[in-house]
Coordinates of C-alpha atoms in Angstrom, one line a residue:
Chain A
G1 CA 72.9 13.5 -44.8
E2 CA 72.6 14.9 -41.5
G3 CA 70.0 12.7 -40.0
R4 CA 71.4 9.6 -40.8
Q5 CA 74.7 10.5 -39.5
R6 CA 73.1 11.5 -36.5
L7 CA 71.4 8.3 -35.8
E8 CA 74.4 5.7 -37.2
S9 CA 76.4 7.5 -34.5
F10 CA 74.0 7.5 -31.8
F11 CA 73.7 3.5 -32.2
Q12 CA 77.5 3.3 -32.4
E13 CA 78.0 5.6 -29.1
M14 CA 75.1 4.1 -27.2
D15 CA 75.3 1.0 -25.1
T16 CA 72.6 2.4 -22.4
F17 CA 70.3 5.2 -22.5
R18 CA 67.9 6.8 -20.0
A19 CA 65.5 9.4 -20.3
A20 CA 62.0 10.4 -19.3
F21 CA 59.4 10.6 -22.1
E22 CA 55.8 12.3 -22.9
Q23 CA 53.8 10.3 -25.4
V24 CA 50.9 12.0 -27.6
V25 CA 48.2 10.2 -29.5
T26 CA 46.2 11.9 -32.0
D27 CA 43.4 10.5 -34.5
E28 CA 43.7 11.2 -38.3
S29 CA 42.0 14.8 -37.9
G30 CA 44.9 15.5 -35.1
E31 CA 43.0 15.4 -32.1
V32 CA 44.7 14.6 -29.1
M33 CA 43.3 11.0 -27.9
Q34 CA 45.7 10.3 -25.1
R35 CA 48.5 11.9 -23.4
S36 CA 51.0 9.9 -21.1
E37 CA 54.5 10.3 -19.4
G38 CA 57.0 7.9 -18.0
R39 CA 60.6 7.0 -18.1
V40 CA 62.5 4.4 -20.7
Y41 CA 65.6 2.6 -20.5
L42 CA 67.6 1.3 -23.1
K43 CA 70.4 -1.1 -23.3
R44 CA 72.5 -2.9 -26.0
P45 CA 71.6 -5.3 -27.4
G46 CA 67.7 -5.9 -27.6
R47 CA 66.8 -4.5 -24.1
F48 CA 64.5 -1.6 -23.1
R49 CA 62.0 -0.8 -20.7
W50 CA 58.8 1.8 -20.7
D51 CA 57.1 2.6 -17.3
Y52 CA 54.4 4.6 -18.1
E53 CA 53.5 6.4 -14.9
T54 CA 50.9 9.1 -15.6
P55 CA 47.8 8.7 -16.0
Y56 CA 48.0 4.8 -16.0
R57 CA 50.6 2.5 -14.7
Q58 CA 51.7 0.3 -17.2
Q59 CA 55.1 -1.4 -18.4
I60 CA 56.8 -2.8 -21.5
I61 CA 59.9 -4.7 -21.0
A62 CA 62.3 -6.4 -23.3
D63 CA 64.7 -8.6 -21.5
G64 CA 66.5 -9.7 -24.9
E65 CA 64.4 -12.9 -25.4
S66 CA 61.0 -11.9 -24.5
L67 CA 58.9 -8.8 -24.3
W68 CA 56.6 -8.4 -21.4
T69 CA 53.8 -6.0 -20.9
Y70 CA 52.4 -5.5 -17.6
D71 CA 49.3 -3.2 -16.5
A72 CA 48.9 -2.7 -12.6
D73 CA 45.0 -1.6 -12.7
L74 CA 44.2 -4.3 -15.1
A75 CA 46.3 -6.6 -13.3
Q76 CA 47.2 -8.3 -16.5
A77 CA 50.3 -9.2 -17.8
T78 CA 51.4 -10.7 -21.1
V79 CA 55.0 -12.0 -22.8
Q80 CA 55.6 -12.9 -26.1
P81 CA 58.7 -13.9 -27.9
M82 CA 61.0 -11.0 -29.2
G83 CA 61.2 -12.2 -32.6
E84 CA 58.2 -10.9 -34.2
A85 CA 57.8 -8.2 -31.4
L86 CA 60.2 -6.1 -33.6
G87 CA 57.1 -5.0 -35.9
R88 CA 55.1 -4.4 -33.2
T89 CA 57.4 -2.2 -30.8
P90 CA 59.6 0.1 -33.0
T91 CA 61.6 1.4 -30.3
L92 CA 63.2 -2.2 -30.0
L93 CA 65.1 -0.6 -33.1
L94 CA 66.3 1.9 -30.9
T95 CA 68.7 -0.7 -29.2
G96 CA 69.8 -1.1 -32.6
D97 CA 69.7 -5.0 -32.7
G98 CA 71.3 -6.3 -35.9
D99 CA 71.6 -3.8 -38.6
L100 CA 68.9 -1.7 -39.1
Q101 CA 69.2 -1.0 -42.7
E102 CA 68.4 -5.0 -43.0
A103 CA 65.1 -4.1 -41.7
F104 CA 64.4 -0.6 -42.7
R105 CA 65.2 1.7 -45.8
L106 CA 66.5 5.1 -43.9
E107 CA 65.8 8.4 -45.8
E108 CA 66.6 11.7 -44.7
A109 CA 63.6 13.6 -43.9
G110 CA 64.8 17.3 -43.2
T111 CA 65.7 19.2 -40.1
Q112 CA 63.2 21.4 -37.8
G113 CA 65.8 23.7 -35.6
D114 CA 68.3 21.5 -33.9
L115 CA 66.5 18.4 -34.9
A116 CA 67.5 16.4 -38.3
W117 CA 65.0 13.9 -38.8
V118 CA 65.2 10.4 -40.8
E119 CA 62.2 8.4 -42.1
L120 CA 62.6 4.5 -41.4
I121 CA 60.8 2.7 -44.4
P122 CA 59.9 -0.8 -43.5
R123 CA 61.9 -3.3 -46.4
E124 CA 59.1 -5.7 -46.4
G125 CA 55.6 -5.8 -44.3
G126 CA 54.8 -7.0 -40.8
T127 CA 55.7 -3.7 -38.9
D128 CA 52.3 -2.3 -38.0
F129 CA 53.3 1.2 -38.8
E130 CA 53.1 2.5 -41.7
R131 CA 55.4 5.7 -41.1
L132 CA 58.2 6.1 -38.5
R133 CA 60.5 9.1 -38.1
I134 CA 63.0 9.7 -35.4
G135 CA 64.5 13.3 -34.6
L136 CA 67.9 13.5 -33.5
D137 CA 69.8 16.8 -32.0
G138 CA 73.3 16.8 -31.4
R139 CA 73.6 14.5 -28.7
A140 CA 71.0 11.8 -29.0
V141 CA 67.4 10.9 -30.2
R142 CA 65.0 13.3 -29.1
E143 CA 61.7 12.7 -30.9
M144 CA 59.9 9.6 -32.6
V145 CA 56.7 9.7 -34.6
L146 CA 54.8 6.7 -35.7
E147 CA 52.0 6.3 -37.7
D148 CA 49.5 3.6 -38.3
Q149 CA 47.7 3.0 -41.5
F150 CA 44.5 4.3 -40.3
G151 CA 46.8 7.9 -39.9
Q152 CA 46.8 7.5 -36.1
R153 CA 50.2 9.0 -35.2
T154 CA 51.6 8.8 -31.9
R155 CA 54.9 11.3 -30.9
I156 CA 57.3 10.5 -28.3
R157 CA 59.6 13.0 -27.1
F158 CA 62.5 12.4 -24.6
S159 CA 64.0 15.0 -22.0
Q160 CA 66.8 14.3 -19.3
R161 CA 68.2 12.1 -21.8
Q162 CA 71.4 10.5 -20.3
M163 CA 73.9 8.4 -22.6
N164 CA 75.5 5.3 -21.4
P165 CA 74.5 5.9 -17.4
G166 CA 74.8 3.0 -15.4
I167 CA 71.5 0.6 -15.5
P168 CA 71.2 -2.8 -13.9
E169 CA 70.6 -5.7 -15.6
S170 CA 67.6 -6.7 -12.9
R171 CA 66.1 -3.2 -14.5
F172 CA 65.3 -5.4 -17.5
R173 CA 63.6 -8.5 -15.7
F174 CA 60.2 -8.5 -15.3
E175 CA 58.8 -10.6 -12.3
P176 CA 55.1 -10.8 -12.1
P177 CA 53.5 -10.0 -9.1
A178 CA 51.8 -13.1 -7.4
D179 CA 48.2 -12.4 -8.1
V180 CA 49.0 -11.6 -11.8
D181 CA 48.7 -14.0 -14.6
V182 CA 50.9 -14.0 -17.4
M183 CA 49.2 -14.9 -20.6
Q184 CA 51.7 -16.5 -23.3
N185 CA 50.8 -14.7 -26.9
G186 CA 51.9 -15.7 -29.9
Chain B
C1 CA 41.6 10.8 -11.5
A2 CA 41.6 12.0 -8.0
V3 CA 39.0 10.2 -6.0
S4 CA 37.7 12.1 -2.9
P5 CA 36.4 10.7 0.0
P6 CA 33.4 8.5 -1.0
Q7 CA 30.0 10.4 -1.2
P8 CA 27.9 10.4 2.1
P9 CA 25.1 8.4 2.0
V10 CA 21.9 9.8 1.2
D11 CA 18.9 8.9 3.4
D12 CA 16.7 7.7 0.1
A13 CA 18.9 5.4 -2.3
E14 CA 16.3 5.1 -4.6
E15 CA 15.3 8.5 -5.3
A16 CA 18.9 9.1 -5.4
W17 CA 19.0 6.4 -8.6
R18 CA 16.2 7.6 -10.1
D19 CA 17.7 11.1 -10.5
R20 CA 20.9 9.6 -11.6
V21 CA 19.2 7.7 -14.2
A22 CA 17.1 10.7 -15.3
E23 CA 20.4 12.9 -15.6
L24 CA 23.0 10.5 -16.9
S25 CA 20.2 9.0 -19.6
S26 CA 19.9 13.0 -20.7
R27 CA 23.7 13.0 -21.8
D28 CA 24.3 12.4 -24.9
E29 CA 27.7 13.8 -25.5
W30 CA 31.0 12.4 -23.6
R31 CA 34.2 10.9 -24.3
L32 CA 36.0 8.7 -22.2
Q33 CA 39.9 7.6 -22.4
G34 CA 40.4 4.2 -20.6
R35 CA 41.9 1.0 -20.5
L36 CA 40.0 -2.6 -21.0
A37 CA 41.3 -6.0 -20.3
L38 CA 39.5 -9.0 -21.9
A39 CA 39.6 -12.6 -20.5
V40 CA 37.5 -15.4 -22.4
G41 CA 38.5 -18.8 -20.9
E42 CA 42.3 -18.9 -21.1
E43 CA 42.6 -16.3 -23.6
R44 CA 43.9 -12.7 -22.2
W45 CA 44.2 -9.2 -24.1
N46 CA 44.4 -5.7 -23.1
A47 CA 44.4 -2.5 -24.9
H48 CA 43.6 1.1 -24.9
M49 CA 40.2 2.5 -25.6
R50 CA 38.9 6.1 -26.5
W51 CA 35.0 6.2 -26.8
Q52 CA 33.4 9.3 -28.3
Q53 CA 29.9 9.5 -28.1
R54 CA 27.6 12.1 -29.6
D55 CA 23.5 11.4 -29.8
A56 CA 23.1 7.8 -31.3
A57 CA 26.5 7.9 -32.9
Y58 CA 29.9 6.3 -31.5
D59 CA 33.2 6.0 -32.3
I60 CA 35.3 3.4 -30.3
R61 CA 38.9 3.1 -31.0
V62 CA 40.7 0.1 -29.5
F63 CA 44.8 0.7 -29.8
G64 CA 48.0 -1.1 -28.0
P65 CA 51.2 0.3 -26.8
F66 CA 52.8 3.0 -28.5
G67 CA 49.2 4.0 -29.9
R68 CA 49.0 1.3 -32.8
Q69 CA 45.7 0.9 -33.4
A70 CA 43.7 -2.5 -33.4
A71 CA 40.1 -1.7 -34.3
R72 CA 37.7 1.0 -34.6
L73 CA 33.9 0.8 -34.2
Q74 CA 32.1 3.5 -35.8
G75 CA 28.1 3.6 -35.8
D76 CA 24.8 4.9 -35.4
E77 CA 21.2 3.8 -35.4
D78 CA 21.7 2.6 -38.9
G79 CA 24.2 0.7 -38.7
V80 CA 27.7 0.1 -38.0
V81 CA 31.7 -0.1 -39.6
L82 CA 34.3 -1.8 -38.1
H83 CA 37.9 -1.2 -39.2
T84 CA 40.2 -3.8 -38.2
R85 CA 44.2 -3.7 -38.2
E86 CA 44.5 -6.2 -40.5
G87 CA 42.8 -3.6 -42.8
G88 CA 39.4 -5.2 -43.2
T89 CA 36.5 -3.2 -42.9
H90 CA 33.3 -4.8 -41.9
R91 CA 29.6 -3.5 -42.1
A92 CA 26.5 -4.6 -40.4
R93 CA 23.4 -3.2 -38.8
D94 CA 24.0 -4.6 -35.3
A95 CA 27.3 -3.8 -33.3
D96 CA 27.3 -6.7 -31.1
G97 CA 26.6 -9.1 -33.6
L98 CA 29.5 -7.2 -36.0
V99 CA 32.2 -7.7 -33.2
Y100 CA 31.3 -11.5 -32.3
H101 CA 31.1 -12.1 -35.9
V102 CA 34.4 -10.6 -37.2
L103 CA 36.7 -10.6 -33.6
G104 CA 35.2 -13.9 -32.1
W105 CA 34.3 -12.5 -28.8
R106 CA 31.6 -10.7 -27.2
L107 CA 31.6 -7.0 -26.6
P108 CA 27.8 -5.8 -25.6
V109 CA 28.5 -2.5 -27.7
S110 CA 24.6 -1.2 -27.1
G111 CA 24.5 -2.3 -23.7
L112 CA 28.0 -0.9 -22.8
R113 CA 26.9 2.5 -24.0
Y114 CA 25.0 2.9 -20.8
W115 CA 26.5 0.5 -18.5
I116 CA 29.9 2.9 -18.8
L117 CA 28.3 5.5 -17.6
G118 CA 26.6 3.4 -14.8
I119 CA 23.1 3.3 -15.7
P120 CA 21.0 0.4 -17.2
A121 CA 20.6 0.5 -21.3
P122 CA 16.9 1.7 -21.9
H123 CA 16.2 -1.3 -23.9
G124 CA 15.8 -4.8 -22.7
D125 CA 14.6 -5.6 -19.1
L126 CA 16.8 -5.0 -16.1
E127 CA 17.1 -8.6 -14.5
D128 CA 18.7 -7.1 -11.4
R129 CA 20.2 -4.4 -9.6
D130 CA 22.1 -3.4 -6.4
L131 CA 22.6 0.2 -5.3
D132 CA 25.2 1.4 -2.8
A133 CA 24.9 3.8 0.1
A134 CA 25.0 7.3 -2.4
G135 CA 22.4 5.4 -4.4
R136 CA 24.5 4.5 -7.3
A137 CA 24.6 1.0 -9.1
S138 CA 26.8 -1.8 -7.8
R139 CA 25.8 -4.4 -9.9
L140 CA 23.3 -4.6 -12.7
R141 CA 22.2 -7.8 -14.5
Q142 CA 20.7 -6.9 -17.9
G143 CA 21.0 -9.1 -21.5
G144 CA 22.4 -11.9 -19.8
W145 CA 25.4 -9.5 -18.7
T146 CA 26.7 -9.0 -15.0
V147 CA 28.0 -5.7 -14.9
R148 CA 29.8 -4.7 -11.3
Y149 CA 30.7 -1.1 -10.5
Q150 CA 34.3 -1.4 -8.4
R151 CA 34.9 2.5 -7.9
Y152 CA 33.3 5.5 -9.1
D153 CA 35.2 9.1 -9.7
E154 CA 33.5 11.0 -7.1
T155 CA 35.1 14.4 -8.3
R156 CA 32.5 14.8 -10.8
R157 CA 28.5 15.4 -10.3
P158 CA 27.2 13.1 -11.0
A159 CA 29.9 10.6 -10.1
L160 CA 30.9 8.5 -13.2
P161 CA 32.2 4.9 -13.2
D162 CA 35.8 4.6 -12.9
R163 CA 36.7 0.8 -12.4
M164 CA 34.0 -1.7 -13.8
T165 CA 33.9 -5.3 -14.8
L166 CA 31.5 -7.3 -17.4
E167 CA 31.0 -10.9 -17.3
Y168 CA 28.8 -13.1 -19.5
D169 CA 29.4 -16.8 -19.7
E170 CA 33.1 -17.4 -20.1
I171 CA 33.9 -13.6 -20.9
R172 CA 35.2 -11.1 -18.2
L173 CA 36.1 -7.6 -19.4
R174 CA 37.7 -5.2 -17.0
L175 CA 37.3 -1.4 -17.5
V176 CA 39.5 1.2 -16.2
M177 CA 38.6 4.8 -17.0
D178 CA 41.2 7.0 -17.3
D179 CA 39.5 10.7 -18.4
W180 CA 36.1 11.9 -18.5
R181 CA 35.1 14.3 -20.7
M182 CA 31.2 15.4 -20.5
D183 CA 29.9 18.6 -20.9
P184 CA 28.0 19.7 -17.8

């Protein structure tokens, strides 16, 4: 189907990916609970960086081994091994670590304008999202929708997308500022 | 949130404080989007929060990156329900006790409902308080908790807290307010 084809070709062609994003979290009645924007960087295998810029400054960085989160205002950082992180960080799948089909069953989820949608159904539990859909246009991924078991939904829209730009390795390294203590989770 | 120059000092901080408490105590409908960082001993944890208050009813959602809900606390005068990510649903009469029982750490919901506005809770005695030059709380001590206000959002009247911390024994909670919604 069109959706799966676009997703597979996105994985084949992508070595790095860069975009701006807008993230909107809505509750089960569809009311907006939170809106944020920033920039995302992906690099295969297994590296990504989400820089939330407004209304708060937060970073989520996967360096291939560990997953770091850092909140500038809260001056708090956490780090956890990436192994168990896949379930909690669906965007990790965008870096196409290993075969997506191992972790998820892919199902066509229709088209909408120039977007073809794919639904990813986790093969075994452990992911914290009930539903996960990715929308791709002819070029690359453009939207992601994640829904948790409470019906809380997160919609992420990508813009200013660039396939295979040069991204320095240092972009995926996190150096905690001096005054910040890093909490080892998991 | 734009933070304009600090409010000019008032000639009578006590009077300004009394007006503030009266004004904010009458507000029974507001919504807050913010972030919290919890430190309990060596344990650290942070999350996003949305708190919706309507009269005595509150709906507090705590969620992680990418909007993944970690917990939801809904309650009013009659009781409270706590939904946790593991799928558990727990009911009780008292929110503070329920949070401690289920999550293992204290979140003084009944007090925080007022402290978050920058005023003491009406129930329970106020053990201590300091005011700033504009007649706003800089520190409150109530129910064993020490509440400190590091910054206020000056773009609103009355000004609402923008950065605050709560301490109790070895628990330290930092709150950052990103968006206040309160009908005038």
